[in-house]
Amino acid sequence: MPLCHSPDPDRPGPALVALPRRSRNLDVPALMEEALAAGEGRLGSGGVLLVETGRFTGRSPRDKHIVRRPETQGEVWWDGNAAMEPDAFGRLRADLFAHLAAGPGLHQQDLWAGADPAHRIAVRVLTERAWHALFIRHLLIRPPAAALAGFAPDWVVINAPSFRADPARHGCRSETVIALDFGTRTVLIAGTEYAGETKKAVFTVMNWLLPARGVLSMHGSANHAPGDPADAAVFFGLSGTGKTTLSSDPGRVLLGDDEHGWSEGGIFNIEGGCYAKTLHLSAEAEPAIFAATGRFGTVIENMGWDPVTRALDFADNSRTDNTRCAYPLEAIPNASGTGMAGAPRHVVMLTCDAFGVLPPVARLSPAQAMYHFLSGFTAKVAGTERGVTEPEPTFSPCFGAPFLPRRPEVYGRMLAERVARSGASCWLVNTGWTGGGYGTGRRMPIAATRAILGAVLSGRLGAGRFRRDPFFGFEVPLAVEGVEARLLDPRATWADGAAYDAAARRLVDLFARNFERFDGLPDAGGRAAALG
C-alpha cells in the first residue's frame, strides 16, 4: 500500500510531464556502458566505475529547501529547513524542465524505498548522468521485472547537475538547489554532481511520510543475530561515526548501513545498498566493504588510482577526505535477503567525541536515551559536508538533523515509545577521541569498539558491574573483555586530570544549553537524569 494520496489533478507532478529519456531501467552493465561512452568516468580494476564529483565532494545542506504549502505549513520543522515559496518552486520546475527538454534525455530508474511492503513507496528517479542512475540503482531497492510493467511512482526525483539555479528567480540560496515539494511529491536537484544528494533526498521524504503512519524513521544501521531476526540491533549515528563499519559485522546479518524504519512489526531497511567511506579502508579491518570496492559495477567516488593498473589508492585524499563507494547489499556476504527483522533488543547511539571526554561505552536509562537521541552530539568529520576540513563538535537532533522535515520531538517521542514497548537496552558508544581532544588525544581503537559491541549484543555487558559517571550521570562498565580497563575511564587516559575535568564541565554545559530548545517536551525532565 503506498503511503501517498493520489496526485492533485489541479497540481500534477512531473510524473505526468513528458521529458526526453535516454534509457529506462537499465541494469548495471548497460549503465556502465552508458557512463563510459559519455565520458562520465573510467573503468577501474575489477570493473568498478571511477568517477569524480567536481567541486561538490559532499552534501550541501544549506541549499536544501522545502516548499511552503498551506497543508504542511504547521508540520514542517522550519528551524531546520529553508523554505521555498510555491511560485518560486513553480518557476524552478518550469525552467529546469525547459533546460532538460533541450538536452539529450534522462536516465530513468523505477525503484522502491522501504523493504517492508506495508511501508514502501515507489520512486521514479530521472538523472542526466548515467553514473547517477547506476548509483541510485545500487542504493534503493530494485523491483522485480514483473513489478515494473505497471509501475506508478508515488514520488519523482529529478537530478540535473548541468542546470544552475537563479537565487533571485527561484527563491534559493545559490546556483545549487535541492527542493522538496510534499504537495506535488517532487524533488528537484540541480547544480551539484554529488550523488549522495539523491539518496538523502529520498530519505528526507521517508522521514516525512513514515511518522504519519506511526513508523519511526531512523538515520542508523541495523543487523541481527544469524538465524534469529528477533535478536536485532540498531546503530544511530551521523556520517563518520562508524554506522557502516560497525554494523557490517561478519558474525551478524546486515540489514543495512544507513536508513531504517521501526514499525509495530519490527525494523526494516529503507534502502537496497550501501554508501561506504573508503579513505584508509583495509581488508584486515573491514573485509566485506573492502571486497565490495573491487566488485564489478561498484561506483567509486573521488578516490585516487594507479594510472596503469587502475588499482585504488585508499590513502589518497587529494580530492577529498569523503572518498566513497556505492554498491548493492548483495555485495555483502552476510546481508539480509529481506531487509527486515524484529524490534531491536539493543539501541546503540554512536558519537564521535572530538573533546575526548566521553567514555567508549555507557549504558543509558530510557530518559537518558531520549536525551542523547535528541541531543545528537557528535563531531562533523572532514569531507561529509562542504567546508568541513577537521572535526567540529556539533549537536544534530536524532543524529540526522539535515534530513528531518518534522520537528525532532516527533522522532524523539516515537523512539521513547518504541524503547518502552520493546524493553530494548540503550547504549552510548564513543568512536571519537580518548586521552585528550582532537589534536592531542588519539582516535578510539576500533578493536576496542568492536569488543564493546560484541559484549553489548551478546548481553554480557548488561550483566556486568558499572560506575556512575560524575558528569553525565550514565553508567559506565568497570570491565569489558578485550578492552584495557584504563580506556573505560577517560579521565585516566588524560595526562592532566584537571584539564579533563574542565573539558567535561564544558561539554556538560554545551549539552545543557543545546537542550534548552526542547524545553517544551513533557518528558524533558529526562535532562536532569541525564546530567546527574
Short mmCIF file of C-alpha atoms in Angstrom, two decimals:
data_model
loop_
_atom_site.label_atom_id
_atom_site.label_comp_id
_atom_site.label_asym_id
_atom_site.label_seq_id
_atom_site.Cartn_x
_atom_site.Cartn_y
_atom_site.Cartn_z
CA MET A 1 0.00 0.00 0.00
CA PRO A 2 1.57 3.35 -0.98
CA LEU A 3 1.98 5.99 1.68
CA CYS A 4 0.91 8.87 -0.54
CA HIS A 5 -2.51 10.08 -1.58
CA SER A 6 -3.45 10.32 -5.24
CA PRO A 7 -2.00 13.28 -7.16
CA ASP A 8 -3.93 16.50 -7.04
CA PRO A 9 -5.34 16.89 -10.59
CA ASP A 10 -5.02 20.66 -10.28
CA ARG A 11 -1.34 20.40 -9.38
CA PRO A 12 0.11 17.48 -11.36
CA GLY A 13 3.62 16.33 -10.58
CA PRO A 14 6.40 15.80 -13.11
CA ALA A 15 5.48 12.12 -13.42
CA LEU A 16 2.84 13.42 -15.87
CA VAL A 17 5.28 15.62 -17.81
CA ALA A 18 6.95 14.15 -20.90
CA LEU A 19 10.69 14.72 -20.56
CA PRO A 20 13.01 13.01 -23.07
CA ARG A 21 14.50 9.69 -21.95
CA ARG A 22 17.81 8.17 -22.96
CA SER A 23 17.22 4.96 -21.06
CA ARG A 24 14.67 3.20 -18.87
CA ASN A 25 15.60 0.85 -16.04
CA LEU A 26 18.90 -0.30 -17.49
CA ASP A 27 20.83 -2.75 -15.33
CA VAL A 28 24.44 -2.45 -14.22
CA PRO A 29 26.34 -3.50 -17.40
CA ALA A 30 24.32 -1.23 -19.68
CA LEU A 31 24.58 1.73 -17.30
CA MET A 32 28.33 1.17 -17.12
CA GLU A 33 28.46 1.30 -20.93
CA GLU A 34 26.39 4.49 -21.00
CA ALA A 35 28.57 6.20 -18.39
CA LEU A 36 31.83 5.23 -20.06
CA ALA A 37 30.59 6.19 -23.53
CA ALA A 38 29.55 9.61 -22.21
CA GLY A 39 32.96 10.15 -20.58
CA GLU A 40 31.42 10.34 -17.10
CA GLY A 41 34.03 8.05 -15.56
CA ARG A 42 36.71 5.44 -16.18
CA LEU A 43 36.82 1.70 -15.84
CA GLY A 44 38.79 0.67 -12.77
CA SER A 45 40.42 -2.57 -11.70
CA GLY A 46 37.83 -5.32 -11.22
CA GLY A 47 35.26 -3.50 -13.34
CA VAL A 48 34.42 -0.66 -10.97
CA LEU A 49 33.37 2.77 -12.23
CA LEU A 50 35.77 5.56 -11.22
CA VAL A 51 34.03 8.94 -11.03
CA GLU A 52 34.75 12.42 -9.72
CA THR A 53 32.13 14.83 -8.40
CA GLY A 54 33.95 18.07 -9.13
CA ARG A 55 33.85 20.86 -6.56
CA PHE A 56 30.98 19.19 -4.69
CA THR A 57 32.52 16.31 -2.77
CA GLY A 58 29.87 16.30 -0.05
CA ARG A 59 26.31 17.35 0.63
CA SER A 60 25.18 20.99 0.53
CA PRO A 61 22.72 21.13 3.46
CA ARG A 62 22.26 24.90 3.28
CA ASP A 63 20.97 24.56 -0.30
CA LYS A 64 18.14 22.21 0.66
CA HIS A 65 14.61 23.67 0.66
CA ILE A 66 11.06 22.53 1.42
CA VAL A 67 8.19 24.16 -0.44
CA ARG A 68 5.91 26.05 1.93
CA ARG A 69 2.39 24.70 1.34
CA PRO A 70 -0.68 25.53 3.48
CA GLU A 71 -1.41 21.83 4.09
CA THR A 72 2.08 21.17 5.51
CA GLN A 73 2.99 24.58 6.94
CA GLY A 74 2.30 23.68 10.56
CA GLU A 75 4.10 20.31 10.46
CA VAL A 76 7.44 21.22 8.90
CA TRP A 77 10.40 21.97 11.17
CA TRP A 78 11.22 25.38 9.73
CA ASP A 79 14.07 26.00 12.19
CA GLY A 80 15.93 23.18 10.45
CA ASN A 81 14.68 23.61 6.89
CA ALA A 82 14.83 26.54 4.48
CA ALA A 83 11.50 27.45 2.93
CA MET A 84 10.78 27.91 -0.76
CA GLU A 85 7.57 29.59 -1.86
CA PRO A 86 5.26 27.67 -4.24
CA ASP A 87 5.54 30.22 -7.03
CA ALA A 88 9.35 30.12 -6.83
CA PHE A 89 9.25 26.33 -6.98
CA GLY A 90 6.94 26.55 -10.00
CA ARG A 91 9.44 28.78 -11.80
CA LEU A 92 12.30 26.46 -10.85
CA ARG A 93 10.42 23.44 -12.15
CA ALA A 94 9.42 25.16 -15.41
CA ASP A 95 12.95 26.43 -16.08
CA LEU A 96 14.51 23.09 -15.19
CA PHE A 97 12.12 21.20 -17.47
CA ALA A 98 12.80 23.59 -20.35
CA HIS A 99 16.53 23.03 -19.82
CA LEU A 100 16.14 19.25 -19.79
CA ALA A 101 13.77 19.19 -22.77
CA ALA A 102 16.54 20.65 -24.90
CA GLY A 103 19.05 18.06 -23.75
CA PRO A 104 19.88 14.52 -24.90
CA GLY A 105 17.47 12.87 -22.49
CA LEU A 106 17.36 11.45 -18.98
CA HIS A 107 18.14 8.07 -17.49
CA GLN A 108 15.10 6.67 -15.70
CA GLN A 109 15.20 4.27 -12.78
CA ASP A 110 11.98 2.98 -11.18
CA LEU A 111 12.78 1.86 -7.65
CA TRP A 112 11.36 1.26 -4.20
CA ALA A 113 12.20 2.85 -0.85
CA GLY A 114 11.30 0.59 2.08
CA ALA A 115 11.88 -3.16 2.36
CA ASP A 116 8.59 -3.65 4.24
CA PRO A 117 5.81 -3.81 1.61
CA ALA A 118 3.39 -2.22 4.09
CA HIS A 119 5.51 0.95 4.25
CA ARG A 120 7.12 1.06 0.83
CA ILE A 121 6.94 3.89 -1.70
CA ALA A 122 7.59 3.79 -5.44
CA VAL A 123 10.20 6.33 -6.58
CA ARG A 124 10.96 7.33 -10.16
CA VAL A 125 14.45 8.84 -10.42
CA LEU A 126 15.39 10.78 -13.57
CA THR A 127 19.06 11.72 -13.93
CA GLU A 128 21.21 13.47 -16.50
CA ARG A 129 24.18 11.27 -15.66
CA ALA A 130 24.23 7.53 -16.31
CA TRP A 131 26.51 7.06 -13.32
CA HIS A 132 23.94 8.80 -11.08
CA ALA A 133 21.38 6.28 -12.35
CA LEU A 134 23.80 3.45 -11.53
CA PHE A 135 24.42 4.94 -8.08
CA ILE A 136 20.76 5.18 -7.12
CA ARG A 137 20.05 1.74 -8.62
CA HIS A 138 22.57 0.40 -6.12
CA LEU A 139 21.26 2.46 -3.21
CA LEU A 140 17.49 1.95 -3.48
CA ILE A 141 15.55 -1.32 -3.82
CA ARG A 142 15.26 -2.82 -7.29
CA PRO A 143 11.74 -4.16 -8.03
CA PRO A 144 11.42 -7.44 -9.91
CA ALA A 145 10.74 -7.13 -13.63
CA ALA A 146 7.07 -8.05 -13.16
CA ALA A 147 6.56 -5.03 -10.87
CA LEU A 148 7.94 -2.59 -13.46
CA ALA A 149 5.21 -3.21 -16.02
CA GLY A 150 2.61 -1.25 -14.08
CA PHE A 151 4.99 0.93 -12.09
CA ALA A 152 3.21 4.05 -10.81
CA PRO A 153 5.53 6.41 -8.92
CA ASP A 154 4.48 7.87 -5.61
CA TRP A 155 7.37 10.34 -5.87
CA VAL A 156 9.58 11.65 -8.66
CA VAL A 157 13.16 12.81 -8.19
CA ILE A 158 14.91 14.75 -10.95
CA ASN A 159 18.66 15.30 -10.76
CA ALA A 160 20.17 17.79 -13.22
CA PRO A 161 23.77 18.77 -12.39
CA SER A 162 24.08 20.91 -15.54
CA PHE A 163 21.27 23.29 -14.50
CA ARG A 164 22.19 26.37 -12.50
CA ALA A 165 19.50 27.89 -10.31
CA ASP A 166 18.95 31.65 -10.10
CA PRO A 167 18.55 32.62 -6.41
CA ALA A 168 16.59 35.78 -7.27
CA ARG A 169 14.18 33.97 -9.59
CA HIS A 170 13.95 30.60 -7.83
CA GLY A 171 13.94 31.64 -4.17
CA CYS A 172 17.02 29.63 -3.25
CA ARG A 173 20.43 30.45 -1.76
CA SER A 174 22.79 29.67 -4.62
CA GLU A 175 23.09 28.06 -8.05
CA THR A 176 22.87 24.71 -6.27
CA VAL A 177 19.41 23.67 -5.09
CA ILE A 178 17.69 20.65 -3.57
CA ALA A 179 13.94 21.39 -3.42
CA LEU A 180 11.32 19.03 -1.95
CA ASP A 181 7.64 19.64 -2.57
CA PHE A 182 5.29 17.50 -0.48
CA GLY A 183 2.34 18.85 -2.48
CA THR A 184 3.37 17.60 -5.92
CA ARG A 185 5.52 14.82 -4.45
CA THR A 186 8.54 16.04 -6.36
CA VAL A 187 12.23 16.52 -5.62
CA LEU A 188 14.36 18.75 -7.85
CA ILE A 189 18.16 18.62 -7.54
CA ALA A 190 20.40 20.90 -9.62
CA GLY A 191 23.87 22.36 -9.74
CA THR A 192 25.78 19.56 -7.98
CA GLU A 193 27.41 16.33 -9.17
CA TYR A 194 27.40 14.78 -5.68
CA ALA A 195 25.21 11.68 -5.99
CA GLY A 196 24.54 11.47 -2.26
CA GLU A 197 22.03 14.31 -2.60
CA THR A 198 19.58 11.95 -4.34
CA LYS A 199 19.92 9.28 -1.68
CA LYS A 200 19.40 11.72 1.18
CA ALA A 201 16.51 13.48 -0.55
CA VAL A 202 14.62 10.18 -0.68
CA PHE A 203 15.46 9.62 3.00
CA THR A 204 14.04 13.06 3.83
CA VAL A 205 10.84 12.09 2.02
CA MET A 206 10.60 8.91 4.11
CA ASN A 207 11.25 10.95 7.26
CA TRP A 208 8.17 12.95 6.32
CA LEU A 209 5.92 10.06 5.36
CA LEU A 210 6.68 7.33 7.90
CA PRO A 211 5.86 9.16 11.17
CA ALA A 212 2.38 9.88 9.78
CA ARG A 213 1.95 6.10 9.64
CA GLY A 214 3.22 5.60 13.19
CA VAL A 215 6.60 4.39 11.94
CA LEU A 216 9.85 5.78 13.37
CA SER A 217 12.30 6.63 10.59
CA MET A 218 15.92 6.37 11.71
CA HIS A 219 19.30 7.55 10.48
CA GLY A 220 21.06 4.40 11.55
CA SER A 221 22.34 1.00 10.51
CA ALA A 222 20.98 -2.35 11.70
CA ASN A 223 21.83 -6.04 11.93
CA HIS A 224 20.62 -9.19 13.67
CA ALA A 225 21.99 -12.46 15.01
CA PRO A 226 22.45 -15.29 12.47
CA GLY A 227 19.24 -17.25 12.09
CA ASP A 228 17.41 -15.05 14.60
CA PRO A 229 15.85 -11.85 13.15
CA ALA A 230 14.27 -11.26 16.58
CA ASP A 231 17.75 -10.55 18.01
CA ALA A 232 18.25 -7.24 16.22
CA ALA A 233 20.23 -4.08 16.94
CA VAL A 234 20.07 -0.50 15.64
CA PHE A 235 23.08 1.83 15.45
CA PHE A 236 22.31 5.56 15.30
CA GLY A 237 24.95 7.98 14.13
CA LEU A 238 25.94 10.68 11.69
CA SER A 239 28.37 10.10 8.83
CA GLY A 240 31.82 9.24 10.12
CA THR A 241 30.75 7.72 13.44
CA GLY A 242 31.04 4.11 12.27
CA LYS A 243 27.50 3.05 11.31
CA THR A 244 28.66 1.23 8.19
CA THR A 245 31.81 -0.27 9.69
CA LEU A 246 30.27 -1.47 12.94
CA SER A 247 27.05 -2.86 11.51
CA SER A 248 28.97 -4.85 8.87
CA ASP A 249 29.94 -7.45 11.46
CA PRO A 250 30.73 -10.79 9.73
CA GLY A 251 29.24 -12.56 12.74
CA ARG A 252 25.80 -10.96 12.26
CA VAL A 253 23.33 -10.46 9.42
CA LEU A 254 23.36 -6.94 7.95
CA LEU A 255 20.01 -5.26 7.30
CA GLY A 256 21.52 -2.01 6.07
CA ASP A 257 24.14 0.61 6.81
CA ASP A 258 22.28 3.92 6.96
CA GLU A 259 18.48 4.25 6.91
CA HIS A 260 15.75 2.20 8.62
CA GLY A 261 12.17 2.29 9.83
CA TRP A 262 10.80 0.89 13.11
CA SER A 263 7.14 -0.12 12.87
CA GLU A 264 4.89 -2.13 15.14
CA GLY A 265 6.10 -5.23 13.30
CA GLY A 266 9.82 -4.55 13.71
CA ILE A 267 12.57 -2.80 11.77
CA PHE A 268 13.19 -2.64 8.03
CA ASN A 269 15.78 -1.19 5.69
CA ILE A 270 14.72 1.80 3.61
CA GLU A 271 17.47 1.16 1.07
CA GLY A 272 18.87 -1.67 -1.03
CA GLY A 273 22.55 -0.77 -0.98
CA CYS A 274 25.45 0.79 0.92
CA TYR A 275 27.40 4.03 0.58
CA ALA A 276 30.63 3.47 2.48
CA LYS A 277 33.61 5.69 3.20
CA THR A 278 36.84 4.38 1.69
CA LEU A 279 39.65 6.58 3.00
CA HIS A 280 42.14 4.25 4.76
CA LEU A 281 39.83 1.28 4.22
CA SER A 282 41.66 -2.03 4.71
CA ALA A 283 40.95 -5.67 4.03
CA GLU A 284 42.01 -6.53 7.58
CA ALA A 285 39.69 -4.11 9.41
CA GLU A 286 36.69 -4.18 7.05
CA PRO A 287 36.98 -7.19 4.72
CA ALA A 288 33.41 -7.15 3.33
CA ILE A 289 33.43 -3.46 2.43
CA PHE A 290 36.96 -3.71 1.05
CA ALA A 291 35.92 -6.61 -1.19
CA ALA A 292 32.97 -4.56 -2.48
CA THR A 293 35.38 -1.90 -3.76
CA GLY A 294 36.62 -4.43 -6.33
CA ARG A 295 33.22 -5.71 -7.41
CA PHE A 296 32.01 -5.17 -10.97
CA GLY A 297 29.70 -2.16 -11.15
CA THR A 298 30.63 -0.60 -7.81
CA VAL A 299 30.72 3.20 -8.07
CA ILE A 300 33.98 4.65 -6.71
CA GLU A 301 33.78 8.37 -5.89
CA ASN A 302 36.76 10.73 -5.78
CA MET A 303 39.38 8.10 -4.96
CA GLY A 304 42.93 8.06 -6.25
CA TRP A 305 44.03 5.21 -8.51
CA ASP A 306 47.11 3.91 -10.29
CA PRO A 307 47.20 5.29 -13.85
CA VAL A 308 48.50 2.00 -15.24
CA THR A 309 46.67 -0.71 -13.29
CA ARG A 310 43.67 1.40 -12.22
CA ALA A 311 44.07 -0.12 -8.75
CA LEU A 312 42.58 2.02 -5.97
CA ASP A 313 44.71 4.11 -3.63
CA PHE A 314 42.92 4.04 -0.26
CA ALA A 315 45.31 6.60 1.27
CA ASP A 316 44.77 9.27 -1.40
CA ASN A 317 42.68 12.16 -0.09
CA SER A 318 43.90 14.70 -2.62
CA ARG A 319 40.34 15.30 -3.85
CA THR A 320 38.53 14.94 -0.53
CA ASP A 321 38.51 13.01 2.74
CA ASN A 322 34.99 11.95 1.77
CA THR A 323 36.01 9.26 -0.73
CA ARG A 324 33.23 6.69 -1.05
CA CYS A 325 31.94 3.59 -2.78
CA ALA A 326 28.36 2.62 -3.64
CA TYR A 327 27.27 -0.98 -4.08
CA PRO A 328 24.16 -3.16 -3.68
CA LEU A 329 23.51 -5.00 -0.43
CA GLU A 330 24.09 -8.37 -2.07
CA ALA A 331 27.77 -7.42 -2.34
CA ILE A 332 27.99 -8.09 1.41
CA PRO A 333 28.06 -11.88 2.01
CA ASN A 334 26.12 -11.71 5.27
CA ALA A 335 23.44 -9.26 4.11
CA SER A 336 19.78 -9.97 4.83
CA GLY A 337 17.69 -11.26 1.97
CA THR A 338 14.56 -9.50 3.23
CA GLY A 339 15.87 -6.29 4.83
CA MET A 340 13.50 -6.91 7.74
CA ALA A 341 13.85 -8.01 11.38
CA GLY A 342 12.06 -7.83 14.71
CA ALA A 343 12.10 -4.93 17.16
CA PRO A 344 15.70 -4.26 18.24
CA ARG A 345 16.87 -5.65 21.56
CA HIS A 346 19.73 -3.16 21.61
CA VAL A 347 19.80 0.51 20.61
CA VAL A 348 23.31 1.92 20.17
CA MET A 349 23.97 5.64 19.73
CA LEU A 350 27.32 6.27 18.09
CA THR A 351 29.08 9.54 18.76
CA CYS A 352 32.43 10.89 17.62
CA ASP A 353 33.51 13.00 20.61
CA ALA A 354 36.19 15.45 19.49
CA PHE A 355 36.63 16.66 23.10
CA GLY A 356 37.92 13.27 24.26
CA VAL A 357 35.58 13.40 27.27
CA LEU A 358 33.04 10.62 26.78
CA PRO A 359 33.87 7.01 27.72
CA PRO A 360 33.99 4.36 24.99
CA VAL A 361 30.64 2.99 26.20
CA ALA A 362 27.91 3.97 28.64
CA ARG A 363 24.54 2.41 29.49
CA LEU A 364 21.59 4.80 29.23
CA SER A 365 18.32 4.84 31.12
CA PRO A 366 15.20 5.44 28.98
CA ALA A 367 15.22 9.14 29.91
CA GLN A 368 18.92 9.42 29.09
CA ALA A 369 18.39 7.62 25.80
CA MET A 370 15.81 10.15 24.68
CA TYR A 371 18.04 12.99 25.89
CA HIS A 372 21.06 11.80 23.92
CA PHE A 373 18.95 10.95 20.88
CA LEU A 374 17.51 14.47 20.76
CA SER A 375 20.93 15.97 21.50
CA GLY A 376 22.64 14.01 18.72
CA PHE A 377 26.10 15.02 19.87
CA THR A 378 29.00 14.16 17.57
CA ALA A 379 31.72 15.81 15.53
CA LYS A 380 31.27 16.55 11.87
CA VAL A 381 34.20 14.82 10.25
CA ALA A 382 36.15 16.13 7.30
CA GLY A 383 34.51 15.70 3.92
CA THR A 384 30.90 14.81 4.68
CA GLU A 385 29.84 18.42 4.16
CA ARG A 386 31.49 21.10 2.07
CA GLY A 387 33.83 23.34 4.09
CA VAL A 388 34.44 20.87 6.92
CA THR A 389 38.18 20.13 6.95
CA GLU A 390 38.64 18.87 10.52
CA PRO A 391 36.26 17.54 13.20
CA GLU A 392 33.79 20.11 14.54
CA PRO A 393 31.69 19.43 17.66
CA THR A 394 28.03 19.64 16.79
CA PHE A 395 24.55 18.74 18.03
CA SER A 396 22.39 17.15 15.35
CA PRO A 397 18.97 16.12 16.73
CA CYS A 398 18.15 12.44 16.22
CA PHE A 399 21.64 12.03 14.73
CA GLY A 400 20.24 13.30 11.45
CA ALA A 401 19.06 16.92 11.61
CA PRO A 402 19.79 17.66 7.91
CA PHE A 403 17.22 15.01 6.94
CA LEU A 404 14.40 15.84 9.39
CA PRO A 405 11.41 17.60 7.79
CA ARG A 406 9.43 17.36 11.06
CA ARG A 407 10.37 18.68 14.49
CA PRO A 408 12.91 16.47 16.32
CA GLU A 409 10.47 15.96 19.19
CA VAL A 410 8.25 13.92 16.85
CA TYR A 411 11.01 11.35 16.35
CA GLY A 412 12.17 11.60 19.97
CA ARG A 413 8.75 10.71 21.36
CA MET A 414 8.43 7.83 18.93
CA LEU A 415 11.81 6.43 19.98
CA ALA A 416 10.83 6.66 23.66
CA GLU A 417 7.59 4.78 22.92
CA ARG A 418 9.38 2.09 20.92
CA VAL A 419 12.04 1.56 23.59
CA ALA A 420 9.41 1.37 26.33
CA ARG A 421 7.37 -1.23 24.45
CA SER A 422 10.30 -3.37 23.36
CA GLY A 423 12.38 -3.13 26.55
CA ALA A 424 15.48 -2.54 24.43
CA SER A 425 18.76 -1.79 26.19
CA CYS A 426 20.26 1.57 25.20
CA TRP A 427 23.95 2.43 24.92
CA LEU A 428 26.13 5.42 24.03
CA VAL A 429 29.33 4.39 22.22
CA ASN A 430 32.10 6.91 21.58
CA THR A 431 34.16 6.25 18.45
CA GLY A 432 35.92 9.62 18.76
CA TRP A 433 38.93 10.63 20.79
CA THR A 434 40.48 9.47 24.06
CA GLY A 435 43.45 10.75 26.07
CA GLY A 436 42.67 14.32 25.04
CA GLY A 437 40.71 16.19 22.42
CA TYR A 438 41.27 16.37 18.68
CA GLY A 439 44.92 17.25 18.01
CA THR A 440 46.10 15.97 21.41
CA GLY A 441 44.48 12.61 22.05
CA ARG A 442 44.12 9.60 19.77
CA ARG A 443 41.17 8.06 17.99
CA MET A 444 39.38 5.31 19.89
CA PRO A 445 40.85 1.93 18.82
CA ILE A 446 38.40 0.18 16.53
CA ALA A 447 39.34 -3.16 18.10
CA ALA A 448 38.12 -1.85 21.47
CA THR A 449 34.86 -0.60 19.93
CA ARG A 450 34.25 -3.98 18.28
CA ALA A 451 34.90 -5.79 21.59
CA ILE A 452 32.46 -3.46 23.35
CA LEU A 453 29.75 -4.03 20.77
CA GLY A 454 30.29 -7.77 20.94
CA ALA A 455 29.72 -7.62 24.68
CA VAL A 456 26.63 -5.41 24.24
CA LEU A 457 24.98 -7.56 21.58
CA SER A 458 25.67 -10.81 23.42
CA GLY A 459 24.10 -9.44 26.60
CA ARG A 460 27.28 -9.99 28.62
CA LEU A 461 27.93 -6.29 29.19
CA GLY A 462 24.49 -5.63 30.63
CA ALA A 463 25.13 -8.23 33.34
CA GLY A 464 28.40 -6.66 34.49
CA ARG A 465 29.27 -4.06 37.13
CA PHE A 466 29.02 -0.32 36.47
CA ARG A 467 30.06 3.01 37.96
CA ARG A 468 28.05 6.20 37.72
CA ASP A 469 29.73 8.95 35.70
CA PRO A 470 30.02 12.09 37.87
CA PHE A 471 29.46 14.46 34.96
CA PHE A 472 26.77 12.83 32.81
CA GLY A 473 25.03 10.51 35.23
CA PHE A 474 25.04 7.49 32.92
CA GLU A 475 26.52 4.11 33.87
CA VAL A 476 29.99 3.11 32.68
CA PRO A 477 31.12 -0.56 32.86
CA LEU A 478 34.06 -1.35 35.09
CA ALA A 479 35.34 -4.05 32.77
CA VAL A 480 34.83 -5.26 29.20
CA GLU A 481 36.54 -8.39 27.96
CA GLY A 482 39.22 -7.48 25.43
CA VAL A 483 39.31 -3.77 26.40
CA GLU A 484 42.01 -2.16 28.50
CA ALA A 485 40.43 -1.16 31.83
CA ARG A 486 42.12 2.26 31.74
CA LEU A 487 40.33 3.07 28.47
CA LEU A 488 36.96 2.77 30.21
CA ASP A 489 37.84 5.72 32.46
CA PRO A 490 38.51 8.62 30.07
CA ARG A 491 39.94 10.80 32.86
CA ALA A 492 42.65 8.22 33.44
CA THR A 493 43.73 8.45 29.80
CA TRP A 494 44.47 12.17 30.07
CA ALA A 495 47.89 13.38 31.23
CA ASP A 496 46.21 16.17 33.22
CA GLY A 497 43.14 15.17 35.24
CA ALA A 498 42.21 18.77 35.98
CA ALA A 499 42.21 19.54 32.25
CA TYR A 500 39.87 16.60 31.70
CA ASP A 501 37.51 17.90 34.40
CA ALA A 502 37.43 21.32 32.75
CA ALA A 503 36.72 19.80 29.34
CA ALA A 504 33.96 17.58 30.80
CA ARG A 505 32.27 20.53 32.51
CA ARG A 506 32.43 22.47 29.28
CA LEU A 507 30.81 19.62 27.35
CA VAL A 508 28.08 19.22 30.00
CA ASP A 509 27.34 22.92 29.66
CA LEU A 510 27.16 22.62 25.87
CA PHE A 511 24.68 19.74 26.23
CA ALA A 512 22.52 21.70 28.67
CA ARG A 513 22.44 24.86 26.58
CA ASN A 514 21.68 22.91 23.42
CA PHE A 515 18.77 21.08 25.06
CA GLU A 516 17.05 24.33 26.04
CA ARG A 517 15.33 24.28 22.62
CA PHE A 518 13.43 21.16 23.74
CA ASP A 519 12.08 22.64 26.99
CA GLY A 520 8.54 22.24 25.68
CA LEU A 521 8.77 18.46 25.84
CA PRO A 522 6.51 16.95 28.52
CA ASP A 523 9.28 14.49 29.37
CA ALA A 524 12.15 16.97 29.14
CA GLY A 525 12.80 16.21 32.79
CA GLY A 526 14.95 13.42 31.44
CA ARG A 527 17.56 16.14 31.14
CA ALA A 528 18.07 16.13 34.91
CA ALA A 529 18.55 12.37 34.96
CA ALA A 530 20.91 12.57 32.02
CA LEU A 531 23.12 15.16 33.65
CA GLY A 532 23.01 13.69 37.14
#
